[in-house]
Coordinates of C-alpha atoms in Angstrom, one line a residue:
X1 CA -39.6 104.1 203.4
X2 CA -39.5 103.0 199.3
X3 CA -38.4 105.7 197.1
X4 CA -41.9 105.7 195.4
X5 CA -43.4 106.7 199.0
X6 CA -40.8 108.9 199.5
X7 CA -41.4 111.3 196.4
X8 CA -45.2 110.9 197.0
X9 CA -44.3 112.6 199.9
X10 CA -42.7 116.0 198.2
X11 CA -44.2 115.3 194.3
X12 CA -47.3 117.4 194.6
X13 CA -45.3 120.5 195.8
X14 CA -42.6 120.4 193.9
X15 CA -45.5 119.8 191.0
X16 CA -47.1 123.2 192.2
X17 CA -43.3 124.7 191.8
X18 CA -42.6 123.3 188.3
X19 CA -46.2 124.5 187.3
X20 CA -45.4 128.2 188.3
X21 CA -42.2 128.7 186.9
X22 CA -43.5 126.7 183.8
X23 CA -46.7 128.4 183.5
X24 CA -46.7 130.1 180.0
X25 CA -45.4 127.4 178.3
X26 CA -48.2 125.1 179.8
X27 CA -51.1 127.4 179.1
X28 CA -49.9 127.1 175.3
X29 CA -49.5 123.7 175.0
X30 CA -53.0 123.3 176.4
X31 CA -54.3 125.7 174.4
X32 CA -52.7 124.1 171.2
X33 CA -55.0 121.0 172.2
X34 CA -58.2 123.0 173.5
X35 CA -57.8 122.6 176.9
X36 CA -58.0 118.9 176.8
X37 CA -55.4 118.1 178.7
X38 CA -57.3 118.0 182.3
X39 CA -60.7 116.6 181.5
X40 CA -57.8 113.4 179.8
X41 CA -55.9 113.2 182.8
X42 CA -59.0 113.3 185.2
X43 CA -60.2 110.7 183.2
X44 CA -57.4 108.0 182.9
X45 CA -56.8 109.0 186.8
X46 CA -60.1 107.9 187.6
X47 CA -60.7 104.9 185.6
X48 CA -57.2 103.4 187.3
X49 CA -59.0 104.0 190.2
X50 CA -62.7 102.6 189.5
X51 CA -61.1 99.4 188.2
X52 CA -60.3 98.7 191.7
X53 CA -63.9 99.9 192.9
X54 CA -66.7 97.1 193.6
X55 CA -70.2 98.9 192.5
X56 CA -72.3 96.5 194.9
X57 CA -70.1 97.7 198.0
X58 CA -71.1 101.4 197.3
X59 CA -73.4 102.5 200.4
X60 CA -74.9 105.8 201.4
X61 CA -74.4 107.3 205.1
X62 CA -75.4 109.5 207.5
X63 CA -71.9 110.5 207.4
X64 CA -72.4 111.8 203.7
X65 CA -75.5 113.8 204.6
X66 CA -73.6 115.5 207.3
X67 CA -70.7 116.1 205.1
X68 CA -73.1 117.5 203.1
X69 CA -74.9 119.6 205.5
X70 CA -72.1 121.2 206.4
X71 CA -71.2 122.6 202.5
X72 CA -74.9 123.3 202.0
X73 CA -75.1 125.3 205.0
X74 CA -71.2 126.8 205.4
X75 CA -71.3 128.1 202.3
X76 CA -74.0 130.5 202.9
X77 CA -73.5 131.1 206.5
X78 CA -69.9 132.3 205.4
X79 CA -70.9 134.8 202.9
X80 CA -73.2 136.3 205.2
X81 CA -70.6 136.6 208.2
X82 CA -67.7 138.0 205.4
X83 CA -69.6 140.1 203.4
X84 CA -69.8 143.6 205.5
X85 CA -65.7 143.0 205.6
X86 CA -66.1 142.7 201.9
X87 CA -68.1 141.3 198.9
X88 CA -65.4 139.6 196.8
X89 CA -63.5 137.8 200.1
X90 CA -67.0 136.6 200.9
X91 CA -67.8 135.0 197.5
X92 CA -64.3 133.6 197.6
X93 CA -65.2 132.0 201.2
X94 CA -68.6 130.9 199.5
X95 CA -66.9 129.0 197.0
X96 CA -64.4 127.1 198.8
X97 CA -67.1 125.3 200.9
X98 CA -69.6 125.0 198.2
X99 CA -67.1 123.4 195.7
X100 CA -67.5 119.4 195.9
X101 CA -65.4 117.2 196.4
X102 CA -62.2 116.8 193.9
X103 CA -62.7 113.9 191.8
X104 CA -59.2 113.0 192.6
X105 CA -60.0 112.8 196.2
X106 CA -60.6 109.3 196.1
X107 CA -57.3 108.6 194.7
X108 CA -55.3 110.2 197.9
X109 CA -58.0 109.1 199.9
X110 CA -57.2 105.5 198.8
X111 CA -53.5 106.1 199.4
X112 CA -54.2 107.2 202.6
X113 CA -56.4 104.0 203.6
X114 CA -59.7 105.4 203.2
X115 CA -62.7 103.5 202.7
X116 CA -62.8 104.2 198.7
X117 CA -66.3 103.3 197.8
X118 CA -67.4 105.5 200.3
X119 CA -65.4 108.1 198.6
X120 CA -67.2 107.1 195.4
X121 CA -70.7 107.2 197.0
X122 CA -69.7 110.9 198.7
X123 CA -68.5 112.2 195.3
X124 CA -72.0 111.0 193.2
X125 CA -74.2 112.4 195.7
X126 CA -72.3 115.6 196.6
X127 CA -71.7 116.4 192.8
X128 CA -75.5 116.0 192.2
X129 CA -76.2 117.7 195.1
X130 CA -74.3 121.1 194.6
X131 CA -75.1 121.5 191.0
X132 CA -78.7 121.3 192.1
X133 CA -78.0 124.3 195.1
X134 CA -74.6 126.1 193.5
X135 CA -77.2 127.6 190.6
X136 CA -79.1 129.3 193.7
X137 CA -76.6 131.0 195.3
X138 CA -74.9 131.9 192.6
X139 CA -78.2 133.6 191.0
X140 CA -78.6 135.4 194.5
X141 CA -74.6 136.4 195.1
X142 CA -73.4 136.4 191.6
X143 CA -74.8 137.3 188.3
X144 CA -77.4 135.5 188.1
X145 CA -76.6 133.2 184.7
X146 CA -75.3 130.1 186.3
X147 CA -77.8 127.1 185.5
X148 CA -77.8 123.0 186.6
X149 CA -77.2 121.9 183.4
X150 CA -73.8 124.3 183.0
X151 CA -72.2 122.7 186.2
X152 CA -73.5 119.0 185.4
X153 CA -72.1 119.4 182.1
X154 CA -68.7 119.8 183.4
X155 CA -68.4 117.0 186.1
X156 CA -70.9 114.1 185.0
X157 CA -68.5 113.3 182.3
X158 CA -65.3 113.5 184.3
X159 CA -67.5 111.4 187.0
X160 CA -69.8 109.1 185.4
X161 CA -68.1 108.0 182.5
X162 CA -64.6 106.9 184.5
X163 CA -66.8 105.0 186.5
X164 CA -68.8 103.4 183.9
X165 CA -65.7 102.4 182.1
X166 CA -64.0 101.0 184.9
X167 CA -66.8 98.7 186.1
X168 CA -67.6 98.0 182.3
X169 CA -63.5 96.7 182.3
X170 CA -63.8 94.6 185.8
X171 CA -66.7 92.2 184.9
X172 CA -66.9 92.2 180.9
X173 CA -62.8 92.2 181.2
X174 CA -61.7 91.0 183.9
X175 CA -57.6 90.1 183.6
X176 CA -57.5 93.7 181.8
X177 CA -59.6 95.0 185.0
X178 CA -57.0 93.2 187.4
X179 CA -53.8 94.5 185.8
X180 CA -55.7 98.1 186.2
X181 CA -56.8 97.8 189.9
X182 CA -53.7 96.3 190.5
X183 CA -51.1 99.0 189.1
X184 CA -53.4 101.7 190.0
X185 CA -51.2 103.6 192.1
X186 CA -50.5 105.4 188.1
X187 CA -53.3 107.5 189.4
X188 CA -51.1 109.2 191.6
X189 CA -48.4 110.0 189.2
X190 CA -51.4 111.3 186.0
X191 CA -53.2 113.4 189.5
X192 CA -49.9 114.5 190.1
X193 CA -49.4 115.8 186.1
X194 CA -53.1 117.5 186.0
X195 CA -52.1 119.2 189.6
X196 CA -49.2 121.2 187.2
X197 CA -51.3 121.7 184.6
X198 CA -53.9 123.3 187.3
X199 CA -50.9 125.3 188.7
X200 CA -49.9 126.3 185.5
X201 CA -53.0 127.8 184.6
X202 CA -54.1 129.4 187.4
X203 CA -50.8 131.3 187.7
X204 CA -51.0 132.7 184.3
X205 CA -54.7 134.4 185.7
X206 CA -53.2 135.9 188.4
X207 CA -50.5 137.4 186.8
X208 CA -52.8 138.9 184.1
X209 CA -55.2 140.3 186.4
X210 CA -52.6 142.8 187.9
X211 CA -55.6 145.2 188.3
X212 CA -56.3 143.5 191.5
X213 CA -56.6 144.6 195.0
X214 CA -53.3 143.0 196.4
X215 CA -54.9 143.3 199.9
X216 CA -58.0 141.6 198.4
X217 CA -56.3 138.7 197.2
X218 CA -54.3 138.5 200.4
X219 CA -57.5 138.3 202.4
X220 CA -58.8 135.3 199.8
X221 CA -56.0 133.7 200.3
X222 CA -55.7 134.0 204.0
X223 CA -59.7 132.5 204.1
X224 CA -59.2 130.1 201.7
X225 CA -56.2 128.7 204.6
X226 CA -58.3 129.2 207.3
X227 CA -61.1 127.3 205.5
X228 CA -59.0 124.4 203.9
X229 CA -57.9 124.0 207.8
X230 CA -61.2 123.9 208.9
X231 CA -62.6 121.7 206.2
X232 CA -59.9 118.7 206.6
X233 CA -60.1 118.7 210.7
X234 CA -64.2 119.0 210.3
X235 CA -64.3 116.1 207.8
X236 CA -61.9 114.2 209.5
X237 CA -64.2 114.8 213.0
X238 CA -67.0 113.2 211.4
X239 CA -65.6 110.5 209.4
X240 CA -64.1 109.1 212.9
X241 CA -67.6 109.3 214.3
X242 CA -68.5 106.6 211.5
X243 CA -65.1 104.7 211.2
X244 CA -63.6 106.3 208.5
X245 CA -61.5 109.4 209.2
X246 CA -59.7 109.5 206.3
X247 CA -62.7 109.4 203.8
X248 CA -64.6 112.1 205.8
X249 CA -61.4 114.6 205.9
X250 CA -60.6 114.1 202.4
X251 CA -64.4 114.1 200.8
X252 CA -64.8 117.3 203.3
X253 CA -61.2 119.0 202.8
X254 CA -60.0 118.2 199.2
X255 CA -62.4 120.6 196.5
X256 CA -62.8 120.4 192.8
X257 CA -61.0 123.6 192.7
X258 CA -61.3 123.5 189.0
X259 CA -64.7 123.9 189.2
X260 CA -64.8 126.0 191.9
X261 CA -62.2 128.1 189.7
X262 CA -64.5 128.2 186.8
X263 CA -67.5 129.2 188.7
X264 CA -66.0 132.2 190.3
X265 CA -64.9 133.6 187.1
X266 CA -68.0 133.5 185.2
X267 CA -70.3 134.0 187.7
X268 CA -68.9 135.7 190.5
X269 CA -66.2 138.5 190.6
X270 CA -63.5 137.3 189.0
X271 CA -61.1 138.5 191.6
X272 CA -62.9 136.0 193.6
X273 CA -61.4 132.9 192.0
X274 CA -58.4 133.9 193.7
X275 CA -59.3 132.0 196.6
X276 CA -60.2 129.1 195.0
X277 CA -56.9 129.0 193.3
X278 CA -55.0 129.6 196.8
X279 CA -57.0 126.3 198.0
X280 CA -55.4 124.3 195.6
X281 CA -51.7 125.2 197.2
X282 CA -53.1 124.6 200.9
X283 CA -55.0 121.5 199.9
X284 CA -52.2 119.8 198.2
X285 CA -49.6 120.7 200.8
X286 CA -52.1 119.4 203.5
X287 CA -52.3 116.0 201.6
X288 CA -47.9 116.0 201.2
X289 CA -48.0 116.4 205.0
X290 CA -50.7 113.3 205.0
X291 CA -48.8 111.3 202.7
X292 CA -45.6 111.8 204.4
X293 CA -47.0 111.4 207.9
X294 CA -48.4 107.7 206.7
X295 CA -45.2 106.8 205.1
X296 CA -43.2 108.0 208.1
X297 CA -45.7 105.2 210.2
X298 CA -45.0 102.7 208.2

């Protein structure tokens, strides 16, 4: 095992650590540059990673509509079996299976072997896709303010514009394009510094909203486990029924908890969000264990 594959292995949770225990001081620096410092990192992340992505290989399957499926209907089927235990655990449960996929899913997915312009395909239809039906459920289960045009405002240009740039780079610039594609493993290391920044972030809410239900966000964070679990093993389940097991577990498992983050607080209970924020330490330690496993079978 390299020493690069080797701290891929442990880098996202000691990221999550160093993002904790540094959590003031990185809610201030982003602050000091208007929380620019995600929406930059998604972006260079994803345009190392579109340079190595061929636009005429993209296909739709039947493996994405099921993937699909499975949010569109989960997602209500969950609140509905968790809300008589309680309202805020259900929404909590809601959002971790209606969140899409993370746009940095396709850069562990490619790490892990995946299939990435399937990834790509999976993340343009089921980012659509939810901002079309997230509005709805969140109008029947939240407050009622969330629109289309609020949730495709924050991930078409974290999506579309990566991906515009890095095709724009392969064919009208090819020998840049090549040097990108082929050092693109950076993504890893500018996922791995938006990942602290997350941590960071969500930390600070938590330990301002002390007015919580500790019980509460122990149940959100028990059903956001339970959930990530199920998510990764589901996806995985399907993608081997069409060849890819790796892009169906990671488009499935790995959520833009940012988002998902964001729509709980401003339209759902706000104690809600807790679960989404617990997702992000299950999903990344799931991925460490991937990334370690494939670097321990090498």
């Amino acid at each position: 095992m390299s020493v690069s594959q080797s701290f891929r292995s442990f880098a996202m949770p000691l990221g999550m650590v160093v993002g904790a225990l540094l959590c003031r001081q990185i809610v201030w620096v982003d602050a000091a540059l208007e929380g620019m410092l995600t929406p930059v990192f998604i972006f260079t992340m994803l345009f190392f990673t579109f340079c190595r992505v061929d636009a005429r290989k993209i296909r739709f399957s039947w493996m994405h509509l099921w993937l699909l499926l499975f949010q569109v209907v989960g997602s209500l089927g969950l609140y509905f079996a968790l809300v008589s235990l309680n309202v805020v655990v259900a929404q909590g449960a809601m959002i971790c299976v209606l969140a899409p996929v993370a746009m940095a899913a396709v850069v562990i997915g490619g790490m892990l072997g995946a299939n990435v312009e399937s990834m790509v395909a999976y993340s343009l239809l089921c980012n659509v896709a939810i901002a079309l039906y997230a509005p709805f459920l969140l109008h029947a289960f939240g407050n009622g303010e969330c629109t289309m045009m609020q949730i495709l405002q924050r991930v078409a240009p974290l999506l579309i514009a990566p991906f515009v740039a890095g095709q724009f780079c392969r064919f009208a610039l090819p020998k840049a394009g090549a040097w990108v594609a082929n050092h693109s493993q950076i993504s890893f290391y500018i996922w791995l510094l938006s990942l602290i920044v997350i941590v960071g972030r969500t930390t600070c809410f938590i330990l301002d909203h002390e007015e919580a239900d500790r019980m509460v966000e122990i149940m959100l964070a028990v059903v956001a486990l339970a959930i990530c679990l199920l998510q990764f093993a589901l996806g995985r389940w399907i993608g081997r029924k069409y060849g890819d097991t790796v892009a169906g577990g990671q488009s499935l498992g790995q959520k833009n908890t940012v988002l998902a983050v964001w729509l709980s607080q401003a339209f759902l209970d706000p104690v809600s969000s807790v679960a989404p924020t617990a997702y992000i330490v299950w999903q990344n330690i799931v991925n460490s264990y991937q990334l370690w496993r494939k670097s321990e079978l090498r």
